[in-house]
XYZ file of C-alpha atoms in Angstrom:
498
model
C 77.126 -110.767 130.876
C 80.808 -110.812 131.825
C 82.996 -108.176 133.518
C 86.803 -107.974 133.734
C 89.191 -106.356 136.200
C 92.746 -105.299 135.506
C 95.395 -106.495 137.896
C 98.515 -104.638 138.954
C 100.616 -106.786 136.663
C 98.559 -105.613 133.669
C 96.631 -108.813 133.204
C 92.816 -109.146 133.348
C 90.720 -111.490 135.424
C 86.982 -112.233 135.332
C 85.379 -110.105 138.035
C 81.721 -110.722 137.283
C 79.735 -113.290 135.331
C 75.916 -113.375 135.036
C 74.870 -116.463 133.124
C 71.288 -115.433 132.293
C 72.620 -112.341 130.470
C 74.629 -114.530 128.129
C 73.433 -115.113 124.542
C 74.183 -117.963 122.193
C 76.783 -117.240 119.564
C 75.331 -116.437 116.130
C 75.757 -119.236 113.608
C 77.808 -118.425 110.483
C 74.628 -118.677 108.386
C 73.026 -115.781 110.293
C 76.121 -113.639 110.660
C 74.942 -111.207 107.953
C 71.776 -110.493 109.969
C 73.628 -108.983 112.954
C 72.897 -105.267 113.060
C 76.561 -104.344 113.354
C 77.242 -106.238 110.116
C 74.480 -104.552 108.102
C 74.800 -101.392 106.032
C 73.039 -100.009 102.966
C 76.176 -99.392 100.937
C 76.665 -96.730 98.291
C 76.449 -99.455 95.658
C 73.020 -100.532 96.876
C 71.894 -96.898 97.044
C 72.999 -96.277 93.449
C 71.264 -99.436 92.268
C 68.077 -98.418 94.091
C 68.118 -94.992 92.415
C 68.755 -96.494 88.974
C 65.982 -99.048 89.358
C 63.496 -96.451 90.594
C 64.363 -94.369 87.547
C 63.309 -97.377 85.463
C 60.113 -97.744 87.544
C 61.396 -100.878 89.301
C 60.191 -101.133 92.905
C 62.269 -101.656 96.048
C 61.427 -105.342 96.515
C 62.239 -106.165 92.891
C 65.486 -104.199 93.178
C 66.476 -106.162 96.288
C 65.763 -109.481 94.526
C 67.831 -108.424 91.533
C 70.797 -107.372 93.706
C 70.556 -110.602 95.707
C 70.811 -112.660 92.535
C 73.656 -110.496 91.276
C 75.646 -110.946 94.515
C 74.953 -114.660 94.833
C 72.355 -114.435 97.594
C 71.025 -112.028 100.270
C 73.881 -112.934 102.629
C 76.370 -111.254 100.289
C 74.430 -108.036 99.946
C 75.373 -106.494 103.312
C 71.828 -105.521 104.266
C 68.296 -106.882 104.455
C 65.259 -105.944 102.403
C 63.899 -104.128 105.452
C 67.087 -102.056 105.638
C 66.631 -101.002 102.020
C 62.959 -100.185 102.593
C 63.856 -98.125 105.662
C 66.511 -96.250 103.671
C 63.948 -95.430 101.000
C 61.468 -94.288 103.669
C 64.082 -92.003 105.261
C 64.956 -90.506 101.859
C 61.321 -89.698 101.218
C 61.052 -87.994 104.601
C 64.049 -85.801 103.784
C 62.730 -85.001 100.313
C 59.177 -84.257 101.462
C 60.341 -81.232 103.435
C 61.514 -79.466 100.251
C 60.119 -81.569 97.409
C 58.754 -78.724 95.273
C 61.852 -76.573 95.772
C 64.104 -79.430 94.661
C 62.048 -79.797 91.463
C 62.210 -76.064 90.754
C 65.970 -76.024 91.417
C 66.435 -78.917 88.953
C 64.556 -76.986 86.283
C 66.522 -73.795 86.952
C 69.744 -75.749 86.504
C 68.460 -77.230 83.239
C 67.594 -73.746 82.022
C 71.055 -72.497 83.000
C 72.674 -75.274 80.955
C 70.318 -74.854 77.977
C 68.496 -71.552 77.567
C 65.894 -73.238 75.335
C 64.572 -75.161 78.330
C 61.291 -73.511 79.333
C 59.459 -73.712 82.634
C 57.068 -71.533 84.567
C 55.339 -72.023 87.902
C 52.978 -70.443 90.426
C 52.866 -70.521 94.222
C 49.875 -69.937 96.483
C 49.738 -67.450 99.391
C 51.437 -70.043 101.620
C 54.286 -70.380 99.091
C 53.205 -73.874 98.089
C 53.661 -75.003 94.483
C 50.299 -75.072 92.675
C 51.038 -74.837 88.929
C 54.144 -75.786 86.954
C 54.737 -76.337 83.225
C 57.939 -77.453 81.537
C 59.220 -78.240 78.043
C 62.827 -78.954 77.131
C 64.413 -77.995 73.820
C 63.476 -81.306 72.184
C 59.824 -80.868 73.217
C 59.779 -77.374 71.690
C 61.543 -78.585 68.558
C 59.062 -81.432 68.160
C 56.149 -79.034 68.507
C 57.583 -76.727 65.838
C 57.859 -79.717 63.479
C 54.771 -81.757 64.344
C 52.527 -79.532 66.476
C 49.754 -79.033 63.937
C 47.744 -81.717 65.732
C 47.984 -82.256 69.486
C 46.435 -84.502 72.107
C 45.940 -83.199 75.649
C 45.046 -85.411 78.590
C 44.245 -84.552 82.206
C 43.141 -87.949 83.494
C 46.256 -88.657 85.571
C 46.583 -88.226 89.341
C 50.219 -89.034 89.757
C 51.570 -88.104 93.145
C 50.987 -87.905 96.876
C 49.904 -84.263 96.591
C 47.030 -85.182 94.240
C 48.239 -82.746 91.595
C 46.898 -83.336 88.084
C 49.537 -84.398 85.547
C 48.724 -83.026 82.080
C 50.945 -84.040 79.134
C 50.794 -82.519 75.643
C 51.318 -85.246 73.047
C 51.728 -85.368 69.275
C 52.767 -87.721 66.489
C 56.125 -87.689 64.696
C 57.069 -88.720 61.160
C 56.974 -92.399 62.163
C 53.451 -92.016 63.624
C 54.903 -92.584 67.104
C 53.912 -90.566 70.176
C 56.107 -87.611 71.098
C 55.812 -85.217 74.023
C 55.495 -81.455 73.540
C 55.507 -80.553 77.229
C 53.872 -81.402 80.544
C 52.480 -79.768 83.648
C 51.110 -80.202 87.143
C 47.860 -78.440 88.028
C 46.090 -78.189 91.405
C 42.660 -78.922 89.918
C 40.680 -79.250 86.691
C 39.031 -75.849 86.790
C 38.818 -73.459 83.857
C 41.280 -70.951 85.338
C 43.933 -73.634 85.831
C 43.582 -74.740 82.218
C 43.687 -71.149 80.977
C 46.942 -70.552 82.877
C 48.390 -73.734 81.389
C 47.355 -73.064 77.784
C 48.649 -69.484 77.919
C 51.941 -70.717 79.359
C 52.119 -73.376 76.641
C 51.629 -70.709 73.976
C 54.393 -68.628 75.544
C 56.778 -71.601 75.471
C 55.961 -72.309 71.823
C 56.424 -68.754 70.593
C 52.700 -68.030 70.351
C 51.951 -70.810 67.843
C 48.651 -72.541 68.605
C 47.870 -76.039 67.273
C 45.496 -76.356 64.328
C 43.601 -79.148 66.071
C 43.520 -80.337 69.684
C 42.061 -83.615 70.930
C 40.909 -83.983 74.541
C 38.425 -85.795 76.761
C 34.966 -84.355 77.483
C 35.894 -82.076 80.395
C 33.726 -78.928 80.181
C 36.235 -76.658 81.966
C 38.900 -77.705 79.500
C 36.554 -77.037 76.589
C 35.858 -73.508 77.858
C 39.573 -72.778 78.357
C 40.418 -74.007 74.847
C 37.736 -71.754 73.413
C 39.213 -68.740 75.238
C 42.938 -69.368 74.670
C 42.900 -71.260 71.345
C 39.945 -69.571 69.581
C 41.072 -70.643 66.103
C 41.968 -74.219 67.041
C 39.602 -77.035 66.087
C 38.599 -79.009 69.196
C 37.748 -82.680 68.890
C 37.004 -85.334 71.523
C 39.127 -88.433 71.974
C 37.315 -91.554 70.750
C 39.301 -93.809 73.064
C 37.997 -92.076 76.177
C 34.434 -92.277 74.847
C 34.474 -95.873 73.595
C 36.194 -97.027 76.778
C 32.958 -96.249 78.609
C 30.798 -98.579 76.513
C 30.834 -101.505 79.001
C 29.916 -99.203 81.877
C 27.194 -97.249 80.051
C 25.604 -100.071 78.024
C 26.293 -103.127 80.162
C 28.286 -106.271 79.512
C 25.455 -107.953 77.614
C 25.807 -105.470 74.785
C 29.604 -105.375 74.688
C 29.727 -109.188 74.600
C 27.242 -109.266 71.705
C 29.511 -109.700 68.656
C 26.859 -108.603 66.162
C 26.103 -105.411 68.119
C 29.782 -104.524 68.492
C 30.410 -105.175 64.791
C 27.527 -102.935 63.736
C 28.447 -100.253 66.260
C 32.088 -100.282 65.106
C 31.120 -99.977 61.434
C 28.718 -97.162 62.273
C 31.304 -95.186 64.254
C 34.445 -95.864 62.220
C 33.341 -96.571 58.666
C 30.555 -94.082 58.017
C 31.931 -91.664 55.435
C 29.224 -89.008 55.544
C 27.066 -87.524 58.304
C 23.917 -88.899 56.627
C 25.398 -92.397 56.502
C 26.359 -92.245 60.178
C 23.007 -90.904 61.329
C 21.084 -93.538 59.367
C 23.247 -96.361 60.721
C 23.051 -95.021 64.299
C 19.262 -94.728 64.171
C 18.996 -98.296 62.885
C 21.160 -99.680 65.735
C 19.296 -97.696 68.411
C 15.923 -98.960 67.137
C 16.998 -102.583 66.655
C 18.416 -102.872 70.185
C 15.839 -100.733 71.997
C 18.326 -98.124 73.192
C 16.155 -95.063 72.635
C 16.147 -94.192 76.346
C 19.863 -94.676 77.015
C 20.894 -91.257 78.335
C 24.601 -91.749 77.659
C 24.076 -92.743 74.010
C 21.710 -89.821 73.503
C 24.336 -87.498 74.956
C 27.050 -88.918 72.667
C 24.765 -88.531 69.672
C 24.224 -84.880 70.556
C 28.020 -84.482 70.584
C 28.526 -86.482 67.355
C 30.065 -83.574 65.437
C 32.891 -83.495 67.983
C 34.009 -87.135 67.823
C 32.583 -89.112 64.885
C 35.114 -89.243 61.980
C 32.397 -88.715 59.350
C 32.000 -85.126 60.559
C 35.613 -84.132 60.072
C 36.603 -85.900 56.891
C 38.886 -83.374 55.260
C 40.689 -82.229 58.420
C 44.310 -83.283 58.563
C 44.551 -85.205 61.830
C 48.158 -86.380 61.729
C 47.063 -89.957 62.341
C 45.876 -89.233 65.888
C 42.102 -89.258 65.851
C 41.147 -92.108 63.528
C 42.441 -94.774 65.889
C 42.007 -95.509 69.568
C 45.430 -97.173 69.716
C 47.111 -93.759 69.843
C 45.452 -92.873 73.140
C 45.954 -96.408 74.421
C 49.640 -96.014 73.654
C 49.780 -92.687 75.505
C 48.038 -94.117 78.553
C 50.343 -97.141 78.616
C 53.393 -94.880 78.271
C 52.490 -92.440 81.043
C 50.821 -95.121 83.157
C 54.183 -96.753 83.833
C 55.281 -93.880 86.053
C 51.930 -92.690 87.335
C 51.727 -93.535 91.023
C 49.908 -91.719 93.820
C 52.680 -92.602 96.289
C 55.363 -90.714 94.377
C 56.791 -87.405 95.497
C 57.530 -84.806 92.818
C 61.220 -85.662 92.644
C 60.491 -89.369 92.169
C 57.972 -88.526 89.468
C 60.477 -86.287 87.691
C 63.150 -88.989 87.684
C 60.749 -91.500 86.143
C 59.365 -88.963 83.676
C 62.859 -88.135 82.424
C 63.663 -91.844 81.974
C 60.438 -92.443 80.060
C 61.135 -89.455 77.818
C 64.603 -90.812 77.058
C 63.032 -94.114 76.032
C 60.520 -92.336 73.800
C 63.299 -90.441 72.041
C 65.486 -93.511 71.727
C 62.647 -95.206 69.829
C 62.602 -92.329 67.348
C 66.350 -92.738 66.810
C 65.864 -96.457 66.150
C 63.069 -95.695 63.679
C 65.225 -93.060 61.948
C 68.116 -95.491 61.720
C 65.914 -98.222 60.215
C 64.462 -95.770 57.693
C 67.909 -94.604 56.589
C 69.697 -97.945 56.440
C 67.030 -100.438 55.346
C 64.585 -100.590 52.439
C 61.109 -102.155 52.563
C 60.289 -104.777 49.936
C 58.306 -103.480 46.947
C 55.062 -105.265 46.082
C 54.451 -103.798 42.636
C 56.439 -102.609 39.644
C 54.800 -99.191 39.792
C 57.218 -96.274 39.991
C 54.931 -94.513 42.491
C 55.750 -97.174 45.059
C 59.489 -96.899 44.420
C 59.364 -93.112 44.790
C 57.384 -93.398 48.030
C 60.054 -95.721 49.428
C 62.663 -93.055 48.701
C 60.873 -90.148 50.394
C 58.661 -91.557 53.169
C 59.568 -93.101 56.505
C 58.900 -96.838 56.685
C 55.629 -96.458 58.575
C 54.178 -93.973 56.092
C 55.543 -95.929 53.132
C 53.664 -99.027 54.315
C 50.438 -97.011 54.395
C 51.093 -95.664 50.897
C 52.084 -99.119 49.661
C 48.650 -100.430 50.645
C 47.084 -97.722 48.492
C 49.304 -98.643 45.525
C 48.424 -102.325 45.809
C 44.735 -101.430 46.102
C 45.040 -99.183 43.039
C 46.475 -102.108 41.067
C 44.142 -104.822 42.322
C 40.842 -103.269 43.371
C 40.159 -100.038 41.487
C 38.025 -100.282 38.358
C 37.418 -97.222 36.168
C 33.674 -96.801 35.573
C 33.733 -93.708 33.399
C 35.502 -90.489 32.429
C 34.427 -87.070 31.207
C 36.007 -83.691 30.503
C 34.317 -80.621 31.958
C 36.284 -77.509 31.023
C 39.778 -77.804 32.528
C 38.723 -80.734 34.740
C 38.955 -84.382 33.831
C 36.493 -86.332 35.999
C 37.078 -90.034 36.570
C 34.724 -92.386 38.391
C 36.274 -95.437 40.031
C 34.695 -98.357 41.885
C 36.875 -99.512 44.790
C 37.153 -102.694 46.874
C 34.166 -101.699 49.025
C 31.992 -101.227 45.980
C 31.837 -97.474 46.438
C 32.045 -95.152 43.459
C 34.716 -92.477 43.924
C 34.935 -89.307 41.866
C 38.418 -87.971 41.135
C 38.803 -84.504 39.629
C 42.074 -83.697 37.861
C 42.703 -80.147 36.629
C 44.694 -80.397 33.415
C 46.043 -76.846 33.808
C 46.889 -76.501 37.507
C 47.592 -80.264 37.877
C 45.574 -80.238 41.102
C 43.779 -83.463 41.940
C 41.240 -84.409 44.592
C 39.147 -87.453 45.380
C 35.728 -87.706 46.963
C 37.100 -90.163 49.563
C 39.111 -87.258 51.074
C 41.931 -89.526 52.267
C 44.646 -87.020 51.400
C 42.842 -84.258 53.274
C 42.569 -86.532 56.347
C 45.953 -88.248 56.630
C 47.997 -86.508 53.908
C 48.848 -89.451 51.677
C 47.338 -90.060 48.223
C 44.520 -92.591 47.963
C 44.424 -95.558 45.597
C 41.829 -93.817 43.389
C 44.039 -90.774 42.850
C 47.045 -92.983 42.116
C 45.090 -94.662 39.275
C 44.287 -91.268 37.738
C 47.844 -89.914 38.054
C 49.268 -93.089 36.526
C 46.916 -92.639 33.570
C 48.248 -89.075 33.251
C 51.756 -90.596 32.913
C 53.091 -89.481 36.299
C 56.044 -91.578 37.472
C 56.362 -90.009 40.911
C 54.133 -88.524 43.577
C 53.684 -84.817 42.712
C 55.853 -82.814 45.106
C 52.898 -80.799 46.460
C 51.304 -84.073 47.571
C 54.310 -85.193 49.605
C 53.769 -83.760 53.077
C 57.019 -82.799 54.849
C 55.912 -84.240 58.210
C 55.873 -87.789 56.759
C 59.255 -87.702 55.018
C 62.630 -89.095 56.040
C 64.028 -85.579 56.334
C 61.149 -84.169 58.397
C 63.404 -83.387 61.370
C 66.270 -81.885 59.364
C 65.016 -78.354 59.659
C 66.425 -75.320 61.393
C 64.119 -74.668 64.343
C 64.140 -71.603 66.621
C 62.922 -71.336 70.207
C 60.732 -68.519 71.577
C 63.837 -66.314 71.992
C 64.964 -66.796 68.401
C 67.803 -69.170 69.271
C 68.511 -72.210 67.123
C 67.404 -75.277 69.035
C 70.155 -77.835 69.467
C 69.656 -80.845 67.206
C 67.827 -78.939 64.449
C 69.488 -78.125 61.167
């Protein structure tokens, strides 16, 4: 330590010097570590916000900025400084986290009256329930809300609120979000509040079919609020439990898994499923497995053979849909997040989801898939369907050309009945009404996913059709599916619909 004294002539002299209070000078290499030289600048703060919006953590953000600036010494702060800044922000936010979220939603509603949100507070004025859906969510539901998936398996924040998204499938068979909510618990009353609020947001229109996990409270609430909606269980949630409920020995047994998969996925009738299931249970000695017995009792709620003929919008017949949903929401599900942090990440994820739809629309409009046959049905399908749906239809056309063999025909009154053997060796019966021009096939593919099957294509080609009959082209799968005028619950035209 050194002290100076001013003389009468204005000059200074050393008045005190204590050597053991003297520190070594900092080397140039460590100059940026001196506290007086460190500051979390506005640029670093902006970068931290942007990266958190993209679900990039603080440490990764610091590494990225260090590389960008040519090393940590050029950043103006240390990683600990950035972590402390983030900690302080969370402390400030935590005091009014819920109110900030509500204020954000009020501002969104002020800017766009089609934005819908509703919430509830408890007797201590704490946020317990909140649901929201922006204009695009509502528009998507009006267009594609016939089939909906609902999931409540996410605990996403430090308050242990339950995040519950409503998800559907668009004209490209990609996931879209219809709305989302936070609930305090998974009790029946919470679900009833949510489903009634959802109906209010969507103008009272209930889905035709809803797919959920096995939660009993949810099932009861659906029965009360959506009495006319078909309720089915998600196969992904059920099949995901196989290793836990059967043991690794079974799930590693290739023959068992092959037989089980064929039984669950490929059985076309209830009798076929039940016979195959009984055979597997007996062969592997699983008669006393409680979980399998329970799933068998619930078979009419999750096995595809029991709802052949229901239009499922491509959701239920594959586990990849639910896997995709879980991967999508899982990126911003984190128990450490406050509500504001969650909202920021949710908004970013939603933007990404919608950007994908724009890319798919652009590809459908400006590119043409390669035809594999000379059949005019395929060419017509390329003109009307999105690429994803066209590829599904194209497979049916190719199968009609290569694998379908007519076994017999007969006329019964107005109906012409054709029997066709397909690639699996099954005999399909196609009935074509010569007066009404209605056609249906015993495979029920059109009733399930709303595209014509290979067997029907063979019959229509024989009847000299050059295009898919207009009543068999479902709007939801076409290129122009989103070009409709859509109104919100207040009767206002939703922006982006035409």
